[in-house]
Amino acid sequence: MNLSTPDIHFEMRDNIAVIRLTRPSKRNALSDGLVASIRNIFENLPEHAGAAVIDGDGEHFCAGLDLSELKERDAGQGMHHSRSWHVALERLQYGPVPVVAALHGAVVGGGLELASACHIRVADESTFYALPEGSRGIFVGGGGSVRIPRLIGVARMTDMMLTGRVYNAVDGERIGLAQYLVPTGSAFDKAFELAQRIATNAPLTNYALMHALPRIAEQPADQGFLTEALMCSIAQAAPEAKQRVRAFLEGRADKVQKG
Ligand code: 1HE
């Protein structure tokens, strides 16, 4: 199946899915069609995909919602529009494989919402983050109010939206918007290297990290402990887990190296 469109490029590099926003003349602004394409890609990833990388062509990762499509919508239409983003980004977050975002330039508005749905964010030094919705008279609608406070806290997101505060790459990494900060121009390479490493994990471990961990983290502790015990028992019962543990005990597996 051809998952590319003029605005998004999809390719498999061995078992890594590479997804690139290709609308640089509009700073990769997310049109309705582009959001639908993201959903389509994560609903139809090839079975052999082990991880994915998403990045953007040109000077910026993503300028957010395509403001030229911001129509006069009544409340019901507005809700359905927002829900279409939720579905697309849920397919990404709770999809078949972990996704690493390679960030550079503007990561703003819906672009930050897209990045927040990814499992790992690698930012280069040109990256900057903002939520200009506040100054455009609108509100986040792509899951940002759920995901961004979980990365940086309600107070920082409130500040970004009330005051238009822009975080640079260094401060973005410090507060938790990205887990990695790399030299300008190297975010994709680092993200790809991480994706290759992720793809060597046992599939059930990756599944647990994507689907169980965020839900456990939202559960009351007593329920979380039980869910953890269930997930842990399922993962360790898999033949692959047994092989990996045996390989370590027999000296055939890598030791943890000092960072
Ligand atoms: C756009 C968009 C866009 C650029 N929708 N067309 N997002 C924003 O409020 C951010 C708006 N964008 C910007 O602040 C700047 O464009 C950037 C800082 C990202 C980049 O600046 P720069 O100088 O490199 O580019 P530019 O000259 O501003 O833009 C180049 C073209 O892209 C220009 O079009 P042109 O026809 O005049 O060449 C811009 O109009 C166009 N462009 N960004 C449409 N966002 C689910 S709810 C989510 C809610 C939101 O995301 S709200 C936040 C929207």
mmCIF file of C-alpha atoms and ligand atoms in Angstrom:
data_model
loop_
_atom_site.group_PDB
_atom_site.id
_atom_site.type_symbol
_atom_site.label_atom_id
_atom_site.label_comp_id
_atom_site.label_asym_id
_atom_site.label_seq_id
_atom_site.Cartn_x
_atom_site.Cartn_y
_atom_site.Cartn_z
ATOM 1 C CA MET A 1 0.000 0.000 0.000
ATOM 2 C CA ASN A 2 1.306 3.465 -0.875
ATOM 3 C CA LEU A 3 1.063 5.497 2.325
ATOM 4 C CA SER A 4 2.724 8.649 0.920
ATOM 5 C CA THR A 5 0.819 11.710 -0.269
ATOM 6 C CA PRO A 6 2.195 15.014 -1.623
ATOM 7 C CA ASP A 7 2.266 16.324 1.989
ATOM 8 C CA ILE A 8 3.779 13.322 3.761
ATOM 9 C CA HIS A 9 6.432 10.854 2.740
ATOM 10 C CA PHE A 10 6.447 7.295 4.031
ATOM 11 C CA GLU A 11 9.151 4.716 3.542
ATOM 12 C CA MET A 12 10.492 1.624 5.274
ATOM 13 C CA ARG A 13 14.254 1.523 5.902
ATOM 14 C CA ASP A 14 14.597 -2.130 6.814
ATOM 15 C CA ASN A 15 12.271 -2.432 9.811
ATOM 16 C CA ILE A 16 12.130 1.283 10.644
ATOM 17 C CA ALA A 17 9.193 3.327 9.340
ATOM 18 C CA VAL A 18 10.314 6.808 8.302
ATOM 19 C CA ILE A 19 7.562 9.415 8.137
ATOM 20 C CA ARG A 20 8.342 12.923 6.933
ATOM 21 C CA LEU A 21 6.034 15.938 6.751
ATOM 22 C CA THR A 22 6.720 17.370 3.286
ATOM 23 C CA ARG A 23 4.938 20.727 3.252
ATOM 24 C CA PRO A 24 7.886 23.001 3.965
ATOM 25 C CA SER A 25 6.440 25.964 2.032
ATOM 26 C CA LYS A 26 3.684 26.034 4.689
ATOM 27 C CA ARG A 27 6.093 25.096 7.492
ATOM 28 C CA ASN A 28 4.475 21.645 7.575
ATOM 29 C CA ALA A 29 1.197 23.099 8.853
ATOM 30 C CA LEU A 30 -1.247 20.295 9.541
ATOM 31 C CA SER A 31 -4.174 20.431 7.143
ATOM 32 C CA ASP A 32 -7.146 18.104 7.631
ATOM 33 C CA GLY A 33 -5.729 15.948 4.829
ATOM 34 C CA LEU A 34 -2.357 15.701 6.551
ATOM 35 C CA VAL A 35 -3.971 14.677 9.845
ATOM 36 C CA ALA A 36 -5.950 12.003 7.965
ATOM 37 C CA SER A 37 -2.719 10.787 6.334
ATOM 38 C CA ILE A 38 -1.026 10.428 9.731
ATOM 39 C CA ARG A 39 -3.961 8.316 10.897
ATOM 40 C CA ASN A 40 -3.841 6.233 7.722
ATOM 41 C CA ILE A 41 -0.117 5.553 8.115
ATOM 42 C CA PHE A 42 -0.419 4.328 11.710
ATOM 43 C CA GLU A 43 -3.440 2.187 10.851
ATOM 44 C CA ASN A 44 -1.550 0.533 7.998
ATOM 45 C CA LEU A 45 2.071 0.190 9.096
ATOM 46 C CA PRO A 46 3.743 -2.834 7.535
ATOM 47 C CA GLU A 47 3.826 -5.818 9.889
ATOM 48 C CA HIS A 48 7.621 -5.922 9.962
ATOM 49 C CA ALA A 49 7.899 -2.362 11.330
ATOM 50 C CA GLY A 50 9.683 -2.373 14.686
ATOM 51 C CA ALA A 51 9.767 1.386 15.365
ATOM 52 C CA ALA A 52 9.090 4.662 13.560
ATOM 53 C CA VAL A 53 10.691 8.070 13.166
ATOM 54 C CA ILE A 54 8.759 11.216 12.264
ATOM 55 C CA ASP A 55 10.340 14.467 11.157
ATOM 56 C CA GLY A 56 9.662 17.469 8.942
ATOM 57 C CA ASP A 57 11.173 18.835 5.731
ATOM 58 C CA GLY A 58 12.614 22.338 5.634
ATOM 59 C CA GLU A 59 13.498 24.771 8.409
ATOM 60 C CA HIS A 60 10.751 23.731 10.828
ATOM 61 C CA PHE A 61 9.267 20.541 12.233
ATOM 62 C CA CYS A 62 5.684 21.789 12.218
ATOM 63 C CA ALA A 63 3.787 25.120 12.486
ATOM 64 C CA GLY A 64 0.666 23.452 13.907
ATOM 65 C CA LEU A 65 -2.881 23.639 12.654
ATOM 66 C CA ASP A 66 -3.211 24.909 9.082
ATOM 67 C CA LEU A 67 -4.783 28.237 9.990
ATOM 68 C CA SER A 68 -6.012 28.745 6.416
ATOM 69 C CA GLU A 69 -8.464 25.909 7.078
ATOM 70 C CA LEU A 70 -9.739 27.426 10.311
ATOM 71 C CA LYS A 71 -13.312 27.819 9.165
ATOM 72 C CA GLU A 72 -16.397 29.193 10.783
ATOM 73 C CA ARG A 73 -17.506 26.053 12.534
ATOM 74 C CA ASP A 74 -20.402 25.650 14.887
ATOM 75 C CA ALA A 75 -19.700 24.000 18.224
ATOM 76 C CA GLY A 76 -20.579 20.510 16.994
ATOM 77 C CA GLN A 77 -18.364 20.783 13.906
ATOM 78 C CA GLY A 78 -15.532 22.152 16.018
ATOM 79 C CA MET A 79 -15.814 19.205 18.364
ATOM 80 C CA HIS A 80 -15.716 16.709 15.510
ATOM 81 C CA HIS A 81 -12.671 18.467 14.033
ATOM 82 C CA SER A 82 -10.825 18.239 17.329
ATOM 83 C CA ARG A 83 -11.864 14.600 17.709
ATOM 84 C CA SER A 84 -10.384 13.827 14.270
ATOM 85 C CA TRP A 85 -6.997 14.959 15.601
ATOM 86 C CA HIS A 86 -7.511 12.899 18.751
ATOM 87 C CA VAL A 87 -8.176 9.754 16.727
ATOM 88 C CA ALA A 88 -5.153 10.281 14.461
ATOM 89 C CA LEU A 89 -2.776 10.967 17.362
ATOM 90 C CA GLU A 90 -4.186 8.089 19.417
ATOM 91 C CA ARG A 91 -3.435 5.773 16.476
ATOM 92 C CA LEU A 92 0.133 7.057 16.677
ATOM 93 C CA GLN A 93 0.500 6.908 20.479
ATOM 94 C CA TYR A 94 -1.302 3.594 20.945
ATOM 95 C CA GLY A 95 -0.250 2.139 17.608
ATOM 96 C CA PRO A 96 1.828 -0.917 16.811
ATOM 97 C CA VAL A 97 5.325 0.546 17.324
ATOM 98 C CA PRO A 98 7.131 3.217 19.357
ATOM 99 C CA VAL A 99 7.565 6.510 17.521
ATOM 100 C CA VAL A 100 10.570 8.814 17.852
ATOM 101 C CA ALA A 101 10.051 12.458 16.832
ATOM 102 C CA ALA A 102 13.062 14.275 15.343
ATOM 103 C CA LEU A 103 12.502 17.969 16.077
ATOM 104 C CA HIS A 104 14.031 21.126 14.665
ATOM 105 C CA GLY A 105 12.918 24.731 14.225
ATOM 106 C CA ALA A 106 9.318 25.506 15.140
ATOM 107 C CA VAL A 107 7.452 22.888 17.157
ATOM 108 C CA VAL A 108 4.391 24.978 17.787
ATOM 109 C CA GLY A 109 0.684 24.617 18.430
ATOM 110 C CA GLY A 110 -0.546 21.416 16.851
ATOM 111 C CA GLY A 111 3.086 20.626 15.992
ATOM 112 C CA LEU A 112 3.805 20.340 19.711
ATOM 113 C CA GLU A 113 0.632 18.287 20.097
ATOM 114 C CA LEU A 114 1.913 15.908 17.418
ATOM 115 C CA ALA A 115 5.349 15.717 19.039
ATOM 116 C CA SER A 116 3.762 15.099 22.456
ATOM 117 C CA ALA A 117 1.940 12.038 21.143
ATOM 118 C CA CYS A 118 5.282 10.459 20.178
ATOM 119 C CA HIS A 119 7.108 8.240 22.650
ATOM 120 C CA ILE A 120 10.513 9.908 22.439
ATOM 121 C CA ARG A 121 11.423 13.415 21.306
ATOM 122 C CA VAL A 122 14.897 14.245 20.022
ATOM 123 C CA ALA A 123 15.412 17.980 19.520
ATOM 124 C CA ASP A 124 18.267 19.703 17.746
ATOM 125 C CA GLU A 125 19.596 23.046 18.954
ATOM 126 C CA SER A 126 17.458 25.033 16.473
ATOM 127 C CA THR A 127 14.242 23.789 18.080
ATOM 128 C CA PHE A 128 11.775 26.129 19.760
ATOM 129 C CA TYR A 129 8.433 25.368 21.343
ATOM 130 C CA ALA A 130 5.328 27.521 21.668
ATOM 131 C CA LEU A 131 1.559 27.318 22.025
ATOM 132 C CA PRO A 132 0.353 30.354 20.041
ATOM 133 C CA GLU A 133 -3.261 29.233 20.389
ATOM 134 C CA GLY A 134 -3.530 31.653 23.314
ATOM 135 C CA SER A 135 -2.746 34.660 21.124
ATOM 136 C CA ARG A 136 -4.868 33.386 18.201
ATOM 137 C CA GLY A 137 -7.961 33.353 20.398
ATOM 138 C CA ILE A 138 -8.330 29.582 20.297
ATOM 139 C CA PHE A 139 -7.461 26.605 22.505
ATOM 140 C CA VAL A 140 -5.487 23.447 21.921
ATOM 141 C CA GLY A 141 -7.617 20.778 20.224
ATOM 142 C CA GLY A 142 -5.200 18.014 19.286
ATOM 143 C CA GLY A 143 -4.808 16.414 22.690
ATOM 144 C CA GLY A 144 -2.377 19.043 23.951
ATOM 145 C CA SER A 145 -4.202 19.736 27.202
ATOM 146 C CA VAL A 146 -3.991 16.036 28.065
ATOM 147 C CA ARG A 147 -0.455 15.249 26.922
ATOM 148 C CA ILE A 148 1.564 18.437 27.410
ATOM 149 C CA PRO A 149 0.858 18.851 31.165
ATOM 150 C CA ARG A 150 2.038 15.261 31.600
ATOM 151 C CA LEU A 151 5.389 16.297 30.125
ATOM 152 C CA ILE A 152 5.912 19.710 31.700
ATOM 153 C CA GLY A 153 3.096 20.265 34.241
ATOM 154 C CA VAL A 154 -0.055 22.368 34.156
ATOM 155 C CA ALA A 155 1.721 25.517 35.399
ATOM 156 C CA ARG A 156 4.234 25.651 32.533
ATOM 157 C CA MET A 157 1.615 24.954 29.881
ATOM 158 C CA THR A 158 -0.624 27.636 31.380
ATOM 159 C CA ASP A 159 2.289 30.084 31.225
ATOM 160 C CA MET A 160 3.050 29.182 27.589
ATOM 161 C CA MET A 161 -0.550 29.826 26.581
ATOM 162 C CA LEU A 162 -1.259 32.875 28.745
ATOM 163 C CA THR A 163 1.955 34.749 27.989
ATOM 164 C CA GLY A 164 3.053 33.348 24.621
ATOM 165 C CA ARG A 165 6.281 32.136 26.224
ATOM 166 C CA VAL A 166 8.618 30.397 23.774
ATOM 167 C CA TYR A 167 11.035 27.768 25.083
ATOM 168 C CA ASN A 168 14.331 27.318 23.289
ATOM 169 C CA ALA A 169 15.906 23.914 22.697
ATOM 170 C CA VAL A 170 18.040 23.906 25.861
ATOM 171 C CA ASP A 171 15.200 24.930 28.146
ATOM 172 C CA GLY A 172 12.803 22.609 26.323
ATOM 173 C CA GLU A 173 14.989 19.648 27.166
ATOM 174 C CA ARG A 174 15.447 20.875 30.740
ATOM 175 C CA ILE A 175 11.694 21.023 31.409
ATOM 176 C CA GLY A 176 10.910 17.736 29.673
ATOM 177 C CA LEU A 177 9.589 18.675 26.240
ATOM 178 C CA ALA A 178 12.358 16.567 24.701
ATOM 179 C CA GLN A 179 14.372 13.695 26.185
ATOM 180 C CA TYR A 180 17.411 14.306 23.937
ATOM 181 C CA LEU A 181 19.164 17.489 22.786
ATOM 182 C CA VAL A 182 21.582 17.146 19.867
ATOM 183 C CA PRO A 183 23.557 19.493 17.582
ATOM 184 C CA THR A 184 21.665 21.300 14.838
ATOM 185 C CA GLY A 185 21.039 19.065 11.861
ATOM 186 C CA SER A 186 21.509 15.759 13.684
ATOM 187 C CA ALA A 187 18.059 15.087 15.169
ATOM 188 C CA PHE A 188 17.006 12.656 12.455
ATOM 189 C CA ASP A 189 20.197 10.590 12.698
ATOM 190 C CA LYS A 190 19.909 10.353 16.481
ATOM 191 C CA ALA A 191 16.198 9.520 16.263
ATOM 192 C CA PHE A 192 16.886 6.829 13.672
ATOM 193 C CA GLU A 193 19.656 5.328 15.814
ATOM 194 C CA LEU A 194 17.274 5.222 18.800
ATOM 195 C CA ALA A 195 14.535 3.672 16.657
ATOM 196 C CA GLN A 196 16.930 0.929 15.548
ATOM 197 C CA ARG A 197 17.800 0.227 19.184
ATOM 198 C CA ILE A 198 14.110 0.211 20.186
ATOM 199 C CA ALA A 199 13.318 -2.242 17.398
ATOM 200 C CA THR A 200 15.698 -4.784 18.953
ATOM 201 C CA ASN A 201 13.581 -4.996 22.128
ATOM 202 C CA ALA A 202 11.164 -7.859 22.624
ATOM 203 C CA PRO A 203 7.859 -6.788 21.006
ATOM 204 C CA LEU A 204 5.943 -7.425 24.228
ATOM 205 C CA THR A 205 8.254 -5.099 26.144
ATOM 206 C CA ASN A 206 7.628 -2.328 23.614
ATOM 207 C CA TYR A 207 3.910 -3.069 23.760
ATOM 208 C CA ALA A 208 3.928 -2.811 27.559
ATOM 209 C CA LEU A 209 5.783 0.508 27.444
ATOM 210 C CA MET A 210 3.408 2.003 24.884
ATOM 211 C CA HIS A 211 0.076 0.618 26.035
ATOM 212 C CA ALA A 212 0.405 -0.349 29.697
ATOM 213 C CA LEU A 213 2.841 2.145 31.243
ATOM 214 C CA PRO A 214 0.911 5.376 30.460
ATOM 215 C CA ARG A 215 -2.302 3.771 31.726
ATOM 216 C CA ILE A 216 -0.679 2.402 34.862
ATOM 217 C CA ALA A 217 0.705 5.866 35.548
ATOM 218 C CA GLU A 218 -2.867 7.221 35.520
ATOM 219 C CA GLN A 219 -4.271 4.529 37.823
ATOM 220 C CA PRO A 220 -4.554 4.781 41.593
ATOM 221 C CA ALA A 221 -1.520 3.020 43.081
ATOM 222 C CA ASP A 222 -3.345 -0.120 44.234
ATOM 223 C CA GLN A 223 -4.804 -0.668 40.745
ATOM 224 C CA GLY A 224 -1.519 0.256 39.113
ATOM 225 C CA PHE A 225 0.368 -2.374 41.099
ATOM 226 C CA LEU A 226 -2.075 -5.042 39.955
ATOM 227 C CA THR A 227 -1.922 -3.954 36.285
ATOM 228 C CA GLU A 228 1.865 -3.928 36.538
ATOM 229 C CA ALA A 229 1.885 -7.459 37.947
ATOM 230 C CA LEU A 230 -0.345 -8.670 35.096
ATOM 231 C CA MET A 231 1.757 -6.976 32.415
ATOM 232 C CA CYS A 232 4.981 -8.172 33.983
ATOM 233 C CA SER A 233 3.791 -11.773 34.151
ATOM 234 C CA ILE A 234 2.622 -11.728 30.521
ATOM 235 C CA ALA A 235 5.921 -10.258 29.309
ATOM 236 C CA GLN A 236 8.158 -12.616 31.255
ATOM 237 C CA ALA A 237 6.169 -15.698 30.195
ATOM 238 C CA ALA A 238 7.014 -15.043 26.530
ATOM 239 C CA PRO A 239 9.618 -17.409 25.044
ATOM 240 C CA GLU A 240 11.634 -14.418 23.884
ATOM 241 C CA ALA A 241 11.988 -13.140 27.471
ATOM 242 C CA LYS A 242 13.200 -16.544 28.623
ATOM 243 C CA GLN A 243 15.771 -16.700 25.805
ATOM 244 C CA ARG A 244 17.057 -13.236 26.607
ATOM 245 C CA VAL A 245 17.456 -13.914 30.320
ATOM 246 C CA ARG A 246 19.199 -17.241 29.573
ATOM 247 C CA ALA A 247 21.552 -15.479 27.155
ATOM 248 C CA PHE A 248 22.587 -13.042 29.896
ATOM 249 C CA LEU A 249 23.098 -15.781 32.485
ATOM 250 C CA GLU A 250 25.260 -17.703 30.004
ATOM 251 C CA GLY A 251 27.378 -14.601 29.260
ATOM 252 C CA ARG A 252 26.044 -14.189 25.718
ATOM 253 C CA ALA A 253 24.237 -10.870 26.204
ATOM 254 C CA ASP A 254 25.475 -7.281 26.573
ATOM 255 C CA LYS A 255 26.029 -5.987 30.092
ATOM 256 C CA VAL A 256 24.678 -2.589 31.032
ATOM 257 C CA GLN A 257 27.440 -0.098 30.221
ATOM 258 C CA LYS A 258 28.209 2.968 32.319
ATOM 259 C CA GLY A 259 26.544 6.030 30.656
HETATM 260 C C1 1HE B 1 1.022 28.699 7.746
HETATM 261 C C2 1HE B 1 1.164 28.302 9.097
HETATM 262 C C3 1HE B 1 0.029 27.742 9.734
HETATM 263 C C4 1HE B 1 3.037 29.120 8.446
HETATM 264 N N1 1HE B 1 -1.100 27.635 9.001
HETATM 265 N N2 1HE B 1 -0.121 28.568 7.074
HETATM 266 N N3 1HE B 1 0.221 27.903 14.479
HETATM 267 C C5 1HE B 1 0.709 29.137 14.572
HETATM 268 O O1 1HE B 1 0.071 30.067 15.020
HETATM 269 C C6 1HE B 1 2.108 29.314 14.037
HETATM 270 C C7 1HE B 1 2.062 30.157 12.785
HETATM 271 N N4 1HE B 1 3.344 30.166 12.076
HETATM 272 C C8 1HE B 1 4.396 30.913 12.490
HETATM 273 O O2 1HE B 1 4.430 31.500 13.556
HETATM 274 C C9 1HE B 1 5.571 30.962 11.549
HETATM 275 O O3 1HE B 1 5.107 30.620 10.235
HETATM 276 C C10 1HE B 1 6.736 30.002 11.922
HETATM 277 C C11 1HE B 1 7.443 30.524 13.196
HETATM 278 C C12 1HE B 1 6.281 28.577 12.139
HETATM 279 C C13 1HE B 1 7.758 29.977 10.757
HETATM 280 O O4 1HE B 1 8.127 31.314 10.411
HETATM 281 P P1 1HE B 1 8.791 31.584 8.967
HETATM 282 O O5 1HE B 1 9.178 33.041 8.956
HETATM 283 O O6 1HE B 1 9.834 30.575 8.688
HETATM 284 O O7 1HE B 1 7.620 31.312 7.892
HETATM 285 P P2 1HE B 1 6.386 32.231 7.453
HETATM 286 O O8 1HE B 1 6.849 33.262 6.459
HETATM 287 O O9 1HE B 1 5.647 32.745 8.638
HETATM 288 O O10 1HE B 1 5.425 31.170 6.749
HETATM 289 C C14 1HE B 1 5.703 30.650 5.459
HETATM 290 C C15 1HE B 1 4.372 30.285 4.837
HETATM 291 O O11 1HE B 1 3.738 29.285 5.616
HETATM 292 C C16 1HE B 1 3.400 31.475 4.823
HETATM 293 O O12 1HE B 1 2.547 31.302 3.704
HETATM 294 P P3 1HE B 1 2.820 32.147 2.320
HETATM 295 O O13 1HE B 1 1.731 31.709 1.412
HETATM 296 O O14 1HE B 1 2.754 33.594 2.712
HETATM 297 O O15 1HE B 1 4.213 31.754 1.853
HETATM 298 C C17 1HE B 1 2.563 31.248 6.066
HETATM 299 O O16 1HE B 1 1.290 31.844 5.997
HETATM 300 C C18 1HE B 1 2.459 29.718 6.050
HETATM 301 N N5 1HE B 1 2.201 29.203 7.373
HETATM 302 N N6 1HE B 1 2.428 28.580 9.497
HETATM 303 C C19 1HE B 1 -1.149 28.030 7.722
HETATM 304 N N7 1HE B 1 0.057 27.317 10.994
HETATM 305 C C20 1HE B 1 -5.840 20.977 16.711
HETATM 306 S S1 1HE B 1 -5.779 22.529 17.266
HETATM 307 C C21 1HE B 1 -4.176 23.101 17.010
HETATM 308 C C22 1HE B 1 -4.196 24.590 17.139
HETATM 309 C C23 1HE B 1 -2.956 25.215 16.574
HETATM 310 O O17 1HE B 1 -2.039 24.577 16.133
HETATM 311 S S2 1HE B 1 -2.965 26.923 16.627
HETATM 312 C C24 1HE B 1 -1.329 27.360 16.246
HETATM 313 C C25 1HE B 1 -1.139 27.538 14.769
#
